[in-house]
Amino acid sequence: MSKWVYGFGGGRAEGRADMKNLLGGKGANLAEMANLGIPVPPGFTITTEVCTYYYENGETYPADIKEQVSEAMSRIEEIMGKTFGDNADPLLVSVRSGARASMPGMMDTILNLGLNDLSVEGLAKKSGDPRFAYDSYRRFIQMYSDVVLGVDHHHFEEILESVKDDRGIKLDTELTADDWKKVVAQYKEKVKAQLGKPFPQNVQDQLWGAVGAVFGSWMNQRAITYRRLHEIPASWGTAVNVQAMVFGNMGDDCCTGVCFTRDPSTGENAFYGEFLVNAQGEDVVAGIRTPQQLTLHGRELQHSDLPSMEEVMPDVFKELNAIRHKLEAHYRDMQDMEFTVQQKRLWMLQTRTGKRTTKAALKIAVDMAREGLITRKDAIGRIDPAALDQLLHPTLDPKAPRQLLARGLPASPGAASGRIVFSADEAEVWVKDKKEKVILVRIETSPEDIGGMHVSEGILTTRGGMTSHAAVVARGMGTPCVAGCGEIRVDYAAKQMKVAGKVVSEGDVITIDGGTGEVFMGSVPTVQPELTGDFATLMEWVDTIRTLKVRANAETPTDAATARKFGAEGIGLCRTEHMFFDPQRILAVREMILASDEAGRKVALAKLIPFQRQDFIDLFLIMQGLPVTIRLLDPPLHEFLPHTEVEIAEIAKAAGVDVDTVKQRNASLHESNPMLGHRGCRLGITYPEIYEMQARAIFEAAVHVSRDTGRTVTPEIMIPLVGAKKELDLMKASIDKVAAEVFAEQSYAVKYHVGTMIELPRAALLAGEIAESAEFFSFGTNDLTQTTFGMSRDDSGPFLEVYRAKGIYDHDPFAQLDQQGVGELVKIAGERGRATRPGLKLGICGEHGGDPSSIGFCQKVGLDYVSCSPYRVPIARLSAAQAALGDTKGSGMH
Ligand code: ADP
Ligand code: MG
Ligand code: MG
């Protein structure tokens, strides 16, 4: 007989924290807390295997499950001293979903299950509090009808609003027992009118209806979208937790809340949380009332005039704080917890690893390593390299003028500007169709808004706290968010918001700063990020672990300086053609390209050489002796050709020829497949004087800098698109000749290396031979991917999406290195190259050099360095360290 159900409570549990796959995250951690002796209402978990069974068997249950559930329910009844379905003293339960990976807001929880027209009376009598009983019943009817029966919650909200209006009151807490009775009666009528049958009174029907709804919600659109965005397989399934209710809505000595063992926004080692008195379940998250802070410290930070729990319930607070320490020490990570206090008695309802901003993640990892709670290696492993991207984005320029519009809560850091839209659907339309950047403005967000939240630059809500849906989801996505901005009044129908007497309409530009909670009119300029504090500390640790070097792809002084600031150990790719687009130079470049003979080209090249020499002087100075790999001219010539009549006339004049000659030459350079055409070293082969000019500029610059600064300057000259050793030999010979000339002229010599890009499959296969001439290889994996797949990066978008949907390729091979095919060529080339020339230096300079999973592969195949865009250097450094740690784990040597 299979075990489908695992019980917990009363100080012990059948499950454990490491059984997440079977029990889901929530169930496994409820079991763990019960085992730790932490007060958890008793309950049981129906396993994820049941969900899998359910979908594999036409939405039916295993035969023996009913019996196991009823046994588990008896254990709860024993512990609680109440009976499920009893009318005098009913046991009520919650039915909670819980997948392996936490899916915030994706699944629906039902509270107070087990109430009906008779037992509500019993509950009222037994508790001596009819108001509480009817409040619980109305919540149950609303949640159950919405989640299980499909009666939309707006029906219920309308009824509640009209009852409140009739009574002339604003807050739910002001309603009396009789009011709630009225509400319940109207709710039930509404359900009957909508469904044509009454609200279910049989508690077993209620229970199994709820269980079925949880399993059903695994396949709802929200959950499917979330899984797609987070790459969670549908096969994992969800568990269902059934748990005895404890009540935070029994009066003013009751509350419900959410808390974190450390501040999830800053990472500060301070208890952080919010609670609501006389409330239940999701009231805190739903932003129904403004929550109170747990601590005095938090209250001061938030400038809240409401008292903190530390002040009003000091004993409960102490107990909760002790549990905070216990759980964090046990899990050795920051925890996100949910709790309820029923008549001064504390119950824990959930704990999980807390989501945090990247800034907080760094602080927490560094602090915990210093506290001795985790090792430095653990700390390195805890940071998601991709998430560092958040910190590598610009923030508001402190000196820029700005016009403050409103102030809310700093819910997710980062600054963003965009046109405002008032619905998630509009956000998608503006971004996808109108190609605009948008800020999504909502009163509050809900799970249906996920798609629109994802495409928005930033999110602004007018209601809800730091743990509201908008705040939690935005932090997870790394999207800037300002929440609970109460001064703003949103009018969805008019597509407008009003603040401080000002009307701001759809399409108007605003800027939000999720780090401070401020909202500004218009677009405020931003400044570049710095690598300081905990970030810098972690990066120092990272550098003691990693073995892969990290270089940057850079050609401008600004990029090179940024790369250095972020810790690049050299330039892995300087694309010389990028230096030619400057308006001062492009004319000479065009003149060179359009010249019909060598003499004409030489005249134009002579105009370029002073510019090019200065480019290299600048780079060598900034890189201060670090290696600089310079790729000679690579792109198809047509990229430089003149397009307009004006441009053509300009060149004709500069070259001293007539316009028609330029046009003819222009036409003759046309290619049908430029990416596979006259480009790369094919240019050097056909027009040697171009590469000679570039080599001369490099050597003159190197001599100059070396002589004047006394630093070693070691240029690495790289020949692109080589497919045959002979190509490289010819180019190397002419570079050596220029070097000898320059060194003789200057009576000064520098060391240099000549190597090649490996970006054609033929070069990878013939790497053994090519390595006889090449002193280094750099894998140009953008072109190598194009040439291996035989598809163009610029044109493959539309069909690649279909390919991925059909499961032909798992990933976009231009974003993530295709290890099977392209990776195999990299491996072969490395092996064959090193067989010829042991110690041959190997690097990668494609887009993949900044992609964490690709970096892991680079480590595995023994590359010496990766090179990526300057802003990704810290990401690459961390990924390299994680790859090195993974390597030592994998080899079993340590
Ligand atoms: P989610 O996965 O969306 O966080 P939960 O299952 O944690 O949903 O339920 C949401 C909230 O409902 C909890 O934070 C808690 O406040 C309340 N809740 C759930 N189960 C119980 C229970 N047995 N007793 C009291 N409150 C509960
Ligand atoms: Mg929860
Ligand atoms: Mg290339």
PDB file of C-alpha atoms and ligand atoms in Angstrom, residues 26 96 338 350, ligand 2:
ATOM      1  CA  LYS A  26       5.027  24.234   2.692  1.00  0.00           C
ATOM      2  CA  ARG A  96      -3.526  24.901   1.419  1.00  0.00           C
ATOM      3  CA  GLU A 338       3.639  33.382   8.516  1.00  0.00           C
ATOM      4  CA  GLN A 350       4.659  28.640   7.393  1.00  0.00           C
TER       5      GLN A 350
HETATM    6 MG    MG B   2       1.687  31.397   2.894  1.00  0.00          MG
END
